């Protein structure tokens, strides 16, 4: 594909990029012993985008031939010209440098379907034989890889692989009142192929056992009392604060649309304990969970520092917004598939750790909640956020109490972050999610445990 | 279908030669034309040419499925081999099947050719109308799309359906702004056939923008009460999607976690509540004609006068549970309206909340839910009192369906559903300052 794109882009002087992409995936789902999902997919295609005085044209085709590459580039150029003719922004050409060069050294490695189904069935068999008190159980395996080649009119060449794999186990139990409580967790996995992380299902048994213990506690759980409460948000879900509560509001396209961050640059928006960065490929001295080296506009990826010591210092930008705000682009323009145009997206977004010990944080709360698992979250341009909470505990007089049933927490990010007065000294990452914003996007998010005040739903 | 039908037949033959006892294939081609507006300005025109083939094999009572996006023989041959390997790695399951042959048909519906110029003019008019009538509204993102697709579904029992359709869709995400004061975002979405359509005049669009401007006067709600929640049609649609998934869907019935698993033919809601799947309703744009299992799609009632009439099950889930396959796999739903208009419905509410968007965690299998009431208004003494921020609602979906206060007489159609406002009692409303 790359040769076709290279040839089709020859002589193109406008701001343009061409992308060839292959996406592969294998999915296995065992639900209460039934192999309900046993599937794989492969998609290929070519996409191209042109900029004409501040407006863009895009086109893509699943056909991968020299003719289709030329046709895609011609159609993208035509779309840019059409939009320019009706709604020109009359902006100058993009002046940011985008001539990054990167070639992934690792080859793509697939795992055959039988390895995945055998692993899932073995794990399911362990759960079935070990735990007789479950109303339902499921094991899901995901092993996906995006393989992407990018060229730009300014000379970028980037060949990148984005492999990701993980195992999810979910369980449910019936309560005394006939209701059902459920819980799930991602067990292991990360960037890479399945066999990089998983060899023997028995290595996951301790994690399954822990999940079962938590579910058993939740079965006897109570609803929290609705209202604003002092909470410890565990590091396992602190990434949601980084991603949902803050991250979306500082994506430059949403800033331009009037998000709360538009009027807060340079201002104290959080406790001085808070620093937040969208990491490119290295975080806290280690390879980030889902590293990105060159974005889909051809910009070399760097860390985007968002909040430093409580002050909002930056946004996440694409080339166009970086020019608008006079900021340096850090490579946040990402496209999910060959048929998608790059949007301003997060990569590995995390709150920095503090110095407190989790046990001290819990001990410091007289009456509140310790929230340990989440399921989904949503953001608002006003900074108002929401996460579903699937596991948590009461804290009474500094000690953990009864478990909680499912609930929701919400708050206004820049208000909530000002209430943060303790941060734990360890960071946890969640790498298994997709961010939704016109297109899905694999992202990771992380942070330490946080002591803060939030609204909690309940009865 | 000159390319698709041969591709479907070739794939089925290849699957049979590879040892399939049964096989199904679905092949498609499509073209999307799209206009984007970001932060109030046109930003992008996008054209996407797509194709795809998905295949399912049943071999020795084991299943494998594979999807690819190219239809050349090399790709299909590779996919067939992968599909067989998947089945060989599978588990024997007597519930696996493919559709039986009833009556094949060819379907053609909608706006098959995109009138790009006329559609562009309509979208420009929409943005200009909003700018003129609602200067405080910021279009955060607008996506205007024409999709044309053709599709062949065939199986080794002789089923062969063809389908060709096209429609226009406009989705607008917006918020209101006045200096540094800004509202939560909300959105509307319409599917239609006329490229010259006056989009702002469509069902409820102006009402939603009027409310967004009113939300600039939002106040945080403090305290907690149990009262009546009136859900907007769009919000009701989201909630009912959760109800159908958690209580009547494949996984809930296969896992046995549905609280309605033994309720077929029994009362599960107030007798004024009728929830139907309506792909053939004339107000629905390009509704489903072929189910994903390979049957002709039909309208049906999930709940009729409060009684659970049908689950929403695929053929596999039906075989697995001994229940009946649902007549459609469409998400196009309709709810029977009531006899009073919205104003009269609200006039009877002492204390409650008008919820125009719900942002919540996924409800538990038993229907417990909680989340933020976005773009919402407090109701006091029969009147809308003021727009609220930082307000949460919680309750139980299954219990709520028995506590119907009423449905509005007016319904709203966005091209994929036809829904009224719905008022339910017994919902907990709590604000930011609520303390025990």
PDB file of C-alpha atoms in Angstrom, chain B residues 107-379:
ATOM      1  CA  UNK B 107     -35.651  -4.676  -1.130  1.00  0.00           C
ATOM      2  CA  UNK B 108     -34.947  -1.169  -2.389  1.00  0.00           C
ATOM      3  CA  UNK B 109     -35.762   1.920  -0.327  1.00  0.00           C
ATOM      4  CA  UNK B 110     -34.880   5.541   0.290  1.00  0.00           C
ATOM      5  CA  UNK B 111     -32.653   8.151  -1.333  1.00  0.00           C
ATOM      6  CA  UNK B 112     -30.314   5.952  -3.337  1.00  0.00           C
ATOM      7  CA  UNK B 113     -28.378   8.797  -4.965  1.00  0.00           C
ATOM      8  CA  UNK B 114     -26.810  11.546  -2.908  1.00  0.00           C
ATOM      9  CA  UNK B 115     -27.775  15.018  -4.086  1.00  0.00           C
ATOM     10  CA  UNK B 116     -24.573  16.448  -2.636  1.00  0.00           C
ATOM     11  CA  UNK B 117     -25.209  20.034  -3.746  1.00  0.00           C
ATOM     12  CA  UNK B 118     -28.761  20.190  -2.383  1.00  0.00           C
ATOM     13  CA  UNK B 119     -27.765  18.495   0.870  1.00  0.00           C
ATOM     14  CA  UNK B 120     -24.834  20.863   1.328  1.00  0.00           C
ATOM     15  CA  UNK B 121     -27.226  23.803   0.823  1.00  0.00           C
ATOM     16  CA  UNK B 122     -29.599  22.379   3.466  1.00  0.00           C
ATOM     17  CA  UNK B 123     -26.772  21.937   5.965  1.00  0.00           C
ATOM     18  CA  UNK B 124     -25.480  25.463   5.300  1.00  0.00           C
ATOM     19  CA  UNK B 125     -29.049  26.745   5.822  1.00  0.00           C
ATOM     20  CA  UNK B 126     -29.262  24.856   9.120  1.00  0.00           C
ATOM     21  CA  UNK B 127     -26.063  26.458  10.423  1.00  0.00           C
ATOM     22  CA  UNK B 128     -27.183  29.903   9.281  1.00  0.00           C
ATOM     23  CA  UNK B 129     -30.680  29.439  10.764  1.00  0.00           C
ATOM     24  CA  UNK B 130     -29.163  28.475  14.120  1.00  0.00           C
ATOM     25  CA  UNK B 131     -26.737  31.387  14.041  1.00  0.00           C
ATOM     26  CA  UNK B 132     -29.541  33.843  13.259  1.00  0.00           C
ATOM     27  CA  UNK B 133     -32.272  32.487  15.544  1.00  0.00           C
ATOM     28  CA  UNK B 134     -30.020  31.329  18.377  1.00  0.00           C
ATOM     29  CA  UNK B 135     -26.951  33.559  18.590  1.00  0.00           C
ATOM     30  CA  UNK B 136     -26.060  32.047  21.968  1.00  0.00           C
ATOM     31  CA  UNK B 137     -25.860  28.518  20.556  1.00  0.00           C
ATOM     32  CA  UNK B 138     -22.455  27.133  19.618  1.00  0.00           C
ATOM     33  CA  UNK B 139     -22.523  24.139  17.267  1.00  0.00           C
ATOM     34  CA  UNK B 140     -19.748  22.118  18.876  1.00  0.00           C
ATOM     35  CA  UNK B 141     -19.919  19.478  16.170  1.00  0.00           C
ATOM     36  CA  UNK B 142     -22.258  18.806  13.253  1.00  0.00           C
ATOM     37  CA  UNK B 143     -21.994  15.664  11.142  1.00  0.00           C
ATOM     38  CA  UNK B 144     -24.182  15.523   8.048  1.00  0.00           C
ATOM     39  CA  UNK B 145     -24.069  12.242   6.165  1.00  0.00           C
ATOM     40  CA  UNK B 146     -25.602  10.552   3.167  1.00  0.00           C
ATOM     41  CA  UNK B 147     -25.111   6.805   3.208  1.00  0.00           C
ATOM     42  CA  UNK B 148     -25.870   4.559   0.269  1.00  0.00           C
ATOM     43  CA  UNK B 149     -25.462   0.839   0.673  1.00  0.00           C
ATOM     44  CA  UNK B 150     -26.278  -2.430  -1.004  1.00  0.00           C
ATOM     45  CA  UNK B 151     -26.189  -5.751   0.699  1.00  0.00           C
ATOM     46  CA  UNK B 152     -26.696  -9.437  -0.056  1.00  0.00           C
ATOM     47  CA  UNK B 153     -27.414 -12.005   2.646  1.00  0.00           C
ATOM     48  CA  UNK B 154     -27.347 -15.657   1.612  1.00  0.00           C
ATOM     49  CA  UNK B 155     -27.036 -19.044   3.252  1.00  0.00           C
ATOM     50  CA  UNK B 156     -26.710 -22.705   2.394  1.00  0.00           C
ATOM     51  CA  UNK B 157     -30.442 -23.286   3.010  1.00  0.00           C
ATOM     52  CA  UNK B 158     -31.142 -21.251  -0.125  1.00  0.00           C
ATOM     53  CA  UNK B 159     -31.901 -17.943   1.588  1.00  0.00           C
ATOM     54  CA  UNK B 160     -30.972 -15.020  -0.693  1.00  0.00           C
ATOM     55  CA  UNK B 161     -32.021 -11.492   0.213  1.00  0.00           C
ATOM     56  CA  UNK B 162     -30.811  -8.345  -1.506  1.00  0.00           C
ATOM     57  CA  UNK B 163     -31.192  -4.863  -0.086  1.00  0.00           C
ATOM     58  CA  UNK B 164     -30.341  -1.420  -1.424  1.00  0.00           C
ATOM     59  CA  UNK B 165     -31.071   1.788   0.457  1.00  0.00           C
ATOM     60  CA  UNK B 166     -29.890   5.308   1.124  1.00  0.00           C
ATOM     61  CA  UNK B 167     -30.727   8.131   3.493  1.00  0.00           C
ATOM     62  CA  UNK B 168     -29.518  11.439   4.867  1.00  0.00           C
ATOM     63  CA  UNK B 169     -28.606  11.965   8.513  1.00  0.00           C
ATOM     64  CA  UNK B 170     -27.742  15.102  10.455  1.00  0.00           C
ATOM     65  CA  UNK B 171     -26.377  14.977  13.986  1.00  0.00           C
ATOM     66  CA  UNK B 172     -25.831  18.247  15.868  1.00  0.00           C
ATOM     67  CA  UNK B 173     -24.023  18.573  19.211  1.00  0.00           C
ATOM     68  CA  UNK B 174     -24.412  22.027  20.711  1.00  0.00           C
ATOM     69  CA  UNK B 175     -24.224  24.136  23.860  1.00  0.00           C
ATOM     70  CA  UNK B 176     -25.306  27.678  24.777  1.00  0.00           C
ATOM     71  CA  UNK B 177     -22.801  30.369  25.767  1.00  0.00           C
ATOM     72  CA  UNK B 178     -23.036  33.810  27.303  1.00  0.00           C
ATOM     73  CA  UNK B 179     -19.608  35.170  28.119  1.00  0.00           C
ATOM     74  CA  UNK B 180     -17.939  32.668  30.438  1.00  0.00           C
ATOM     75  CA  UNK B 181     -21.305  31.107  31.238  1.00  0.00           C
ATOM     76  CA  UNK B 182     -21.877  27.878  29.275  1.00  0.00           C
ATOM     77  CA  UNK B 183     -24.373  25.015  29.360  1.00  0.00           C
ATOM     78  CA  UNK B 184     -23.838  21.277  29.143  1.00  0.00           C
ATOM     79  CA  UNK B 185     -23.826  19.984  25.598  1.00  0.00           C
ATOM     80  CA  UNK B 186     -26.848  18.251  24.156  1.00  0.00           C
ATOM     81  CA  UNK B 187     -27.557  16.859  20.711  1.00  0.00           C
ATOM     82  CA  UNK B 188     -30.231  15.977  18.209  1.00  0.00           C
ATOM     83  CA  UNK B 189     -30.073  13.564  15.361  1.00  0.00           C
ATOM     84  CA  UNK B 190     -32.414  13.137  12.384  1.00  0.00           C
ATOM     85  CA  UNK B 191     -32.555  10.634   9.548  1.00  0.00           C
ATOM     86  CA  UNK B 192     -34.541  11.664   6.448  1.00  0.00           C
ATOM     87  CA  UNK B 193     -34.903  11.275   2.692  1.00  0.00           C
ATOM     88  CA  UNK B 194     -35.275  14.789   1.282  1.00  0.00           C
ATOM     89  CA  UNK B 195     -31.949  16.581   0.684  1.00  0.00           C
ATOM     90  CA  UNK B 196     -33.848  19.895   0.543  1.00  0.00           C
ATOM     91  CA  UNK B 197     -35.364  19.353   4.017  1.00  0.00           C
ATOM     92  CA  UNK B 198     -35.665  22.231   6.486  1.00  0.00           C
ATOM     93  CA  UNK B 199     -33.677  20.518   9.235  1.00  0.00           C
ATOM     94  CA  UNK B 200     -34.333  23.034  12.008  1.00  0.00           C
ATOM     95  CA  UNK B 201     -38.080  22.510  11.492  1.00  0.00           C
ATOM     96  CA  UNK B 202     -37.809  18.797  12.298  1.00  0.00           C
ATOM     97  CA  UNK B 203     -39.491  17.315  15.394  1.00  0.00           C
ATOM     98  CA  UNK B 204     -38.333  19.005  18.577  1.00  0.00           C
ATOM     99  CA  UNK B 205     -35.163  20.693  17.227  1.00  0.00           C
ATOM    100  CA  UNK B 206     -36.228  24.256  18.081  1.00  0.00           C
ATOM    101  CA  UNK B 207     -37.606  23.129  21.465  1.00  0.00           C
ATOM    102  CA  UNK B 208     -34.212  21.643  22.338  1.00  0.00           C
ATOM    103  CA  UNK B 209     -32.342  24.798  21.308  1.00  0.00           C
ATOM    104  CA  UNK B 210     -34.845  26.980  23.222  1.00  0.00           C
ATOM    105  CA  UNK B 211     -34.171  24.886  26.309  1.00  0.00           C
ATOM    106  CA  UNK B 212     -30.401  25.159  25.837  1.00  0.00           C
ATOM    107  CA  UNK B 213     -30.661  28.948  25.906  1.00  0.00           C
ATOM    108  CA  UNK B 214     -32.838  28.722  29.033  1.00  0.00           C
ATOM    109  CA  UNK B 215     -30.170  26.522  30.645  1.00  0.00           C
ATOM    110  CA  UNK B 216     -27.848  29.527  30.778  1.00  0.00           C
ATOM    111  CA  UNK B 217     -29.777  30.415  33.942  1.00  0.00           C
ATOM    112  CA  UNK B 218     -28.932  27.049  35.538  1.00  0.00           C
ATOM    113  CA  UNK B 219     -28.702  26.839  39.327  1.00  0.00           C
ATOM    114  CA  UNK B 220     -27.159  24.017  41.341  1.00  0.00           C
ATOM    115  CA  UNK B 221     -29.886  22.025  43.053  1.00  0.00           C
ATOM    116  CA  UNK B 222     -29.344  21.330  46.735  1.00  0.00           C
ATOM    117  CA  UNK B 223     -31.172  18.742  48.786  1.00  0.00           C
ATOM    118  CA  UNK B 224     -32.765  15.415  48.033  1.00  0.00           C
ATOM    119  CA  UNK B 225     -36.318  14.263  47.327  1.00  0.00           C
ATOM    120  CA  UNK B 226     -38.237  11.386  45.794  1.00  0.00           C
ATOM    121  CA  UNK B 227     -40.483  12.644  43.033  1.00  0.00           C
ATOM    122  CA  UNK B 228     -41.495  12.404  39.394  1.00  0.00           C
ATOM    123  CA  UNK B 229     -39.005  12.266  36.559  1.00  0.00           C
ATOM    124  CA  UNK B 230     -40.262  13.341  33.137  1.00  0.00           C
ATOM    125  CA  UNK B 231     -37.942  12.006  30.439  1.00  0.00           C
ATOM    126  CA  UNK B 232     -37.674  13.709  27.041  1.00  0.00           C
ATOM    127  CA  UNK B 233     -38.295  11.469  24.018  1.00  0.00           C
ATOM    128  CA  UNK B 234     -34.568  11.198  23.216  1.00  0.00           C
ATOM    129  CA  UNK B 235     -33.741  10.431  26.834  1.00  0.00           C
ATOM    130  CA  UNK B 236     -36.582   7.880  27.031  1.00  0.00           C
ATOM    131  CA  UNK B 237     -35.111   6.162  23.974  1.00  0.00           C
ATOM    132  CA  UNK B 238     -31.725   5.831  25.684  1.00  0.00           C
ATOM    133  CA  UNK B 239     -33.318   4.421  28.852  1.00  0.00           C
ATOM    134  CA  UNK B 240     -35.433   1.916  26.940  1.00  0.00           C
ATOM    135  CA  UNK B 241     -32.332   0.757  25.101  1.00  0.00           C
ATOM    136  CA  UNK B 242     -30.936  -0.191  28.499  1.00  0.00           C
ATOM    137  CA  UNK B 243     -34.186  -1.912  29.497  1.00  0.00           C
ATOM    138  CA  UNK B 244     -34.315  -3.999  26.325  1.00  0.00           C
ATOM    139  CA  UNK B 245     -30.651  -4.967  26.616  1.00  0.00           C
ATOM    140  CA  UNK B 246     -30.601  -5.812  30.325  1.00  0.00           C
ATOM    141  CA  UNK B 247     -34.014  -7.467  30.576  1.00  0.00           C
ATOM    142  CA  UNK B 248     -34.791  -8.925  27.143  1.00  0.00           C
ATOM    143  CA  UNK B 249     -31.485  -9.266  25.239  1.00  0.00           C
ATOM    144  CA  UNK B 250     -29.429 -12.299  24.234  1.00  0.00           C
ATOM    145  CA  UNK B 251     -26.805 -12.181  26.986  1.00  0.00           C
ATOM    146  CA  UNK B 252     -29.281 -11.493  29.796  1.00  0.00           C
ATOM    147  CA  UNK B 253     -31.333 -14.542  28.801  1.00  0.00           C
ATOM    148  CA  UNK B 254     -28.409 -16.867  28.021  1.00  0.00           C
ATOM    149  CA  UNK B 255     -26.751 -15.944  31.326  1.00  0.00           C
ATOM    150  CA  UNK B 256     -30.093 -16.146  33.070  1.00  0.00           C
ATOM    151  CA  UNK B 257     -29.556 -12.784  34.746  1.00  0.00           C
ATOM    152  CA  UNK B 258     -32.625 -11.093  33.274  1.00  0.00           C
ATOM    153  CA  UNK B 259     -35.122 -10.280  35.991  1.00  0.00           C
ATOM    154  CA  UNK B 260     -37.834 -10.853  33.366  1.00  0.00           C
ATOM    155  CA  UNK B 261     -36.600 -14.332  32.371  1.00  0.00           C
ATOM    156  CA  UNK B 262     -39.772 -15.968  33.733  1.00  0.00           C
ATOM    157  CA  UNK B 263     -42.128 -13.082  33.011  1.00  0.00           C
ATOM    158  CA  UNK B 264     -43.239 -13.794  29.437  1.00  0.00           C
ATOM    159  CA  UNK B 265     -46.978 -13.164  29.269  1.00  0.00           C
ATOM    160  CA  UNK B 266     -46.932 -11.437  32.648  1.00  0.00           C
ATOM    161  CA  UNK B 267     -47.347  -7.838  33.720  1.00  0.00           C
ATOM    162  CA  UNK B 268     -43.942  -6.108  33.830  1.00  0.00           C
ATOM    163  CA  UNK B 269     -45.148  -2.515  33.566  1.00  0.00           C
ATOM    164  CA  UNK B 270     -48.106  -0.210  33.998  1.00  0.00           C
ATOM    165  CA  UNK B 271     -50.873  -1.227  31.589  1.00  0.00           C
ATOM    166  CA  UNK B 272     -50.553   2.089  29.726  1.00  0.00           C
ATOM    167  CA  UNK B 273     -47.064   1.097  28.584  1.00  0.00           C
ATOM    168  CA  UNK B 274     -46.675  -0.436  25.121  1.00  0.00           C
ATOM    169  CA  UNK B 275     -43.182  -0.712  23.640  1.00  0.00           C
ATOM    170  CA  UNK B 276     -42.860  -1.877  20.049  1.00  0.00           C
ATOM    171  CA  UNK B 277     -40.151  -2.532  17.477  1.00  0.00           C
ATOM    172  CA  UNK B 278     -41.342  -0.772  14.323  1.00  0.00           C
ATOM    173  CA  UNK B 279     -38.954  -1.011  11.345  1.00  0.00           C
ATOM    174  CA  UNK B 280     -41.953  -0.966   8.940  1.00  0.00           C
ATOM    175  CA  UNK B 281     -43.633   2.113  10.437  1.00  0.00           C
ATOM    176  CA  UNK B 282     -43.931   4.681   7.612  1.00  0.00           C
ATOM    177  CA  UNK B 283     -42.283   7.316   9.835  1.00  0.00           C
ATOM    178  CA  UNK B 284     -39.130   5.207  10.124  1.00  0.00           C
ATOM    179  CA  UNK B 285     -36.493   5.926   7.462  1.00  0.00           C
ATOM    180  CA  UNK B 286     -35.059   2.851   5.748  1.00  0.00           C
ATOM    181  CA  UNK B 287     -36.098   0.501   8.529  1.00  0.00           C
ATOM    182  CA  UNK B 288     -34.653  -2.993   8.778  1.00  0.00           C
ATOM    183  CA  UNK B 289     -35.958  -5.417   6.138  1.00  0.00           C
ATOM    184  CA  UNK B 290     -33.674  -8.420   6.807  1.00  0.00           C
ATOM    185  CA  UNK B 291     -32.727  -9.552  10.300  1.00  0.00           C
ATOM    186  CA  UNK B 292     -29.094 -10.261  11.069  1.00  0.00           C
ATOM    187  CA  UNK B 293     -30.043 -13.953  11.269  1.00  0.00           C
ATOM    188  CA  UNK B 294     -31.361 -13.954   7.687  1.00  0.00           C
ATOM    189  CA  UNK B 295     -35.134 -13.646   8.116  1.00  0.00           C
ATOM    190  CA  UNK B 296     -37.564 -11.069   6.796  1.00  0.00           C
ATOM    191  CA  UNK B 297     -37.897  -8.374   9.476  1.00  0.00           C
ATOM    192  CA  UNK B 298     -41.344  -7.696  10.967  1.00  0.00           C
ATOM    193  CA  UNK B 299     -42.784  -5.238  13.493  1.00  0.00           C
ATOM    194  CA  UNK B 300     -43.573  -6.645  16.950  1.00  0.00           C
ATOM    195  CA  UNK B 301     -44.456  -5.616  20.490  1.00  0.00           C
ATOM    196  CA  UNK B 302     -41.949  -6.209  23.286  1.00  0.00           C
ATOM    197  CA  UNK B 303     -44.456  -5.030  25.886  1.00  0.00           C
ATOM    198  CA  UNK B 304     -48.145  -4.632  25.123  1.00  0.00           C
ATOM    199  CA  UNK B 305     -50.380  -2.892  27.677  1.00  0.00           C
ATOM    200  CA  UNK B 306     -47.792  -3.635  30.348  1.00  0.00           C
ATOM    201  CA  UNK B 307     -47.507  -7.355  29.538  1.00  0.00           C
ATOM    202  CA  UNK B 308     -44.185  -8.809  28.324  1.00  0.00           C
ATOM    203  CA  UNK B 309     -45.033 -10.036  24.849  1.00  0.00           C
ATOM    204  CA  UNK B 310     -41.587 -10.908  23.444  1.00  0.00           C
ATOM    205  CA  UNK B 311     -37.910 -10.953  24.291  1.00  0.00           C
ATOM    206  CA  UNK B 312     -35.404  -9.427  21.828  1.00  0.00           C
ATOM    207  CA  UNK B 313     -33.546 -12.588  20.901  1.00  0.00           C
ATOM    208  CA  UNK B 314     -31.409 -13.810  18.052  1.00  0.00           C
ATOM    209  CA  UNK B 315     -32.083 -17.292  16.732  1.00  0.00           C
ATOM    210  CA  UNK B 316     -29.065 -18.637  18.638  1.00  0.00           C
ATOM    211  CA  UNK B 317     -30.272 -17.221  21.962  1.00  0.00           C
ATOM    212  CA  UNK B 318     -33.777 -18.489  21.230  1.00  0.00           C
ATOM    213  CA  UNK B 319     -32.469 -21.999  20.528  1.00  0.00           C
ATOM    214  CA  UNK B 320     -30.296 -21.820  23.633  1.00  0.00           C
ATOM    215  CA  UNK B 321     -33.093 -20.783  25.955  1.00  0.00           C
ATOM    216  CA  UNK B 322     -36.067 -22.532  24.380  1.00  0.00           C
ATOM    217  CA  UNK B 323     -37.698 -19.166  23.744  1.00  0.00           C
ATOM    218  CA  UNK B 324     -38.813 -17.596  20.474  1.00  0.00           C
ATOM    219  CA  UNK B 325     -36.634 -15.623  18.068  1.00  0.00           C
ATOM    220  CA  UNK B 326     -37.760 -12.000  17.878  1.00  0.00           C
ATOM    221  CA  UNK B 327     -39.267 -10.838  14.601  1.00  0.00           C
ATOM    222  CA  UNK B 328     -36.759  -8.063  14.062  1.00  0.00           C
ATOM    223  CA  UNK B 329     -33.219  -7.233  15.120  1.00  0.00           C
ATOM    224  CA  UNK B 330     -33.871  -3.526  14.542  1.00  0.00           C
ATOM    225  CA  UNK B 331     -33.418  -0.883  17.222  1.00  0.00           C
ATOM    226  CA  UNK B 332     -36.286   1.232  15.816  1.00  0.00           C
ATOM    227  CA  UNK B 333     -38.730   1.533  18.708  1.00  0.00           C
ATOM    228  CA  UNK B 334     -42.052   3.194  19.364  1.00  0.00           C
ATOM    229  CA  UNK B 335     -43.907   3.847  22.618  1.00  0.00           C
ATOM    230  CA  UNK B 336     -47.683   4.305  22.713  1.00  0.00           C
ATOM    231  CA  UNK B 337     -48.463   7.976  23.508  1.00  0.00           C
ATOM    232  CA  UNK B 338     -50.830   9.103  26.270  1.00  0.00           C
ATOM    233  CA  UNK B 339     -53.859  11.394  26.224  1.00  0.00           C
ATOM    234  CA  UNK B 340     -52.470  14.620  27.697  1.00  0.00           C
ATOM    235  CA  UNK B 341     -49.941  16.997  26.265  1.00  0.00           C
ATOM    236  CA  UNK B 342     -46.650  17.674  28.042  1.00  0.00           C
ATOM    237  CA  UNK B 343     -47.826  20.896  29.710  1.00  0.00           C
ATOM    238  CA  UNK B 344     -50.791  19.125  31.288  1.00  0.00           C
ATOM    239  CA  UNK B 345     -48.600  16.216  32.364  1.00  0.00           C
ATOM    240  CA  UNK B 346     -46.229  18.627  34.125  1.00  0.00           C
ATOM    241  CA  UNK B 347     -49.170  20.566  35.626  1.00  0.00           C
ATOM    242  CA  UNK B 348     -50.050  17.504  37.699  1.00  0.00           C
ATOM    243  CA  UNK B 349     -46.565  17.113  39.217  1.00  0.00           C
ATOM    244  CA  UNK B 350     -45.935  18.579  42.654  1.00  0.00           C
ATOM    245  CA  UNK B 351     -42.178  17.985  42.717  1.00  0.00           C
ATOM    246  CA  UNK B 352     -40.061  16.464  40.010  1.00  0.00           C
ATOM    247  CA  UNK B 353     -37.529  16.946  37.268  1.00  0.00           C
ATOM    248  CA  UNK B 354     -37.677  17.208  33.467  1.00  0.00           C
ATOM    249  CA  UNK B 355     -34.683  15.148  32.296  1.00  0.00           C
ATOM    250  CA  UNK B 356     -33.513  15.971  28.774  1.00  0.00           C
ATOM    251  CA  UNK B 357     -30.262  13.954  28.854  1.00  0.00           C
ATOM    252  CA  UNK B 358     -29.095  11.241  31.202  1.00  0.00           C
ATOM    253  CA  UNK B 359     -25.405  10.594  31.791  1.00  0.00           C
ATOM    254  CA  UNK B 360     -25.113   7.519  33.927  1.00  0.00           C
ATOM    255  CA  UNK B 361     -23.279   4.341  34.656  1.00  0.00           C
ATOM    256  CA  UNK B 362     -24.571   1.186  33.043  1.00  0.00           C
ATOM    257  CA  UNK B 363     -27.467  -0.017  35.196  1.00  0.00           C
ATOM    258  CA  UNK B 364     -27.124  -3.253  37.117  1.00  0.00           C
ATOM    259  CA  UNK B 365     -28.877  -6.341  35.764  1.00  0.00           C
ATOM    260  CA  UNK B 366     -31.676  -5.757  38.234  1.00  0.00           C
ATOM    261  CA  UNK B 367     -32.315  -2.285  36.777  1.00  0.00           C
ATOM    262  CA  UNK B 368     -30.763  -0.139  39.504  1.00  0.00           C
ATOM    263  CA  UNK B 369     -29.514   3.047  37.899  1.00  0.00           C
ATOM    264  CA  UNK B 370     -27.974   6.361  38.916  1.00  0.00           C
ATOM    265  CA  UNK B 371     -26.497   9.199  36.978  1.00  0.00           C
ATOM    266  CA  UNK B 372     -26.430  12.896  36.233  1.00  0.00           C
ATOM    267  CA  UNK B 373     -29.565  14.642  34.984  1.00  0.00           C
ATOM    268  CA  UNK B 374     -28.111  16.815  32.230  1.00  0.00           C
ATOM    269  CA  UNK B 375     -29.904  19.654  30.439  1.00  0.00           C
ATOM    270  CA  UNK B 376     -32.647  19.260  33.027  1.00  0.00           C
ATOM    271  CA  UNK B 377     -35.243  21.421  34.788  1.00  0.00           C
ATOM    272  CA  UNK B 378     -36.708  21.251  38.276  1.00  0.00           C
ATOM    273  CA  UNK B 379     -40.515  20.945  38.385  1.00  0.00           C
TER     274      UNK B 379
END
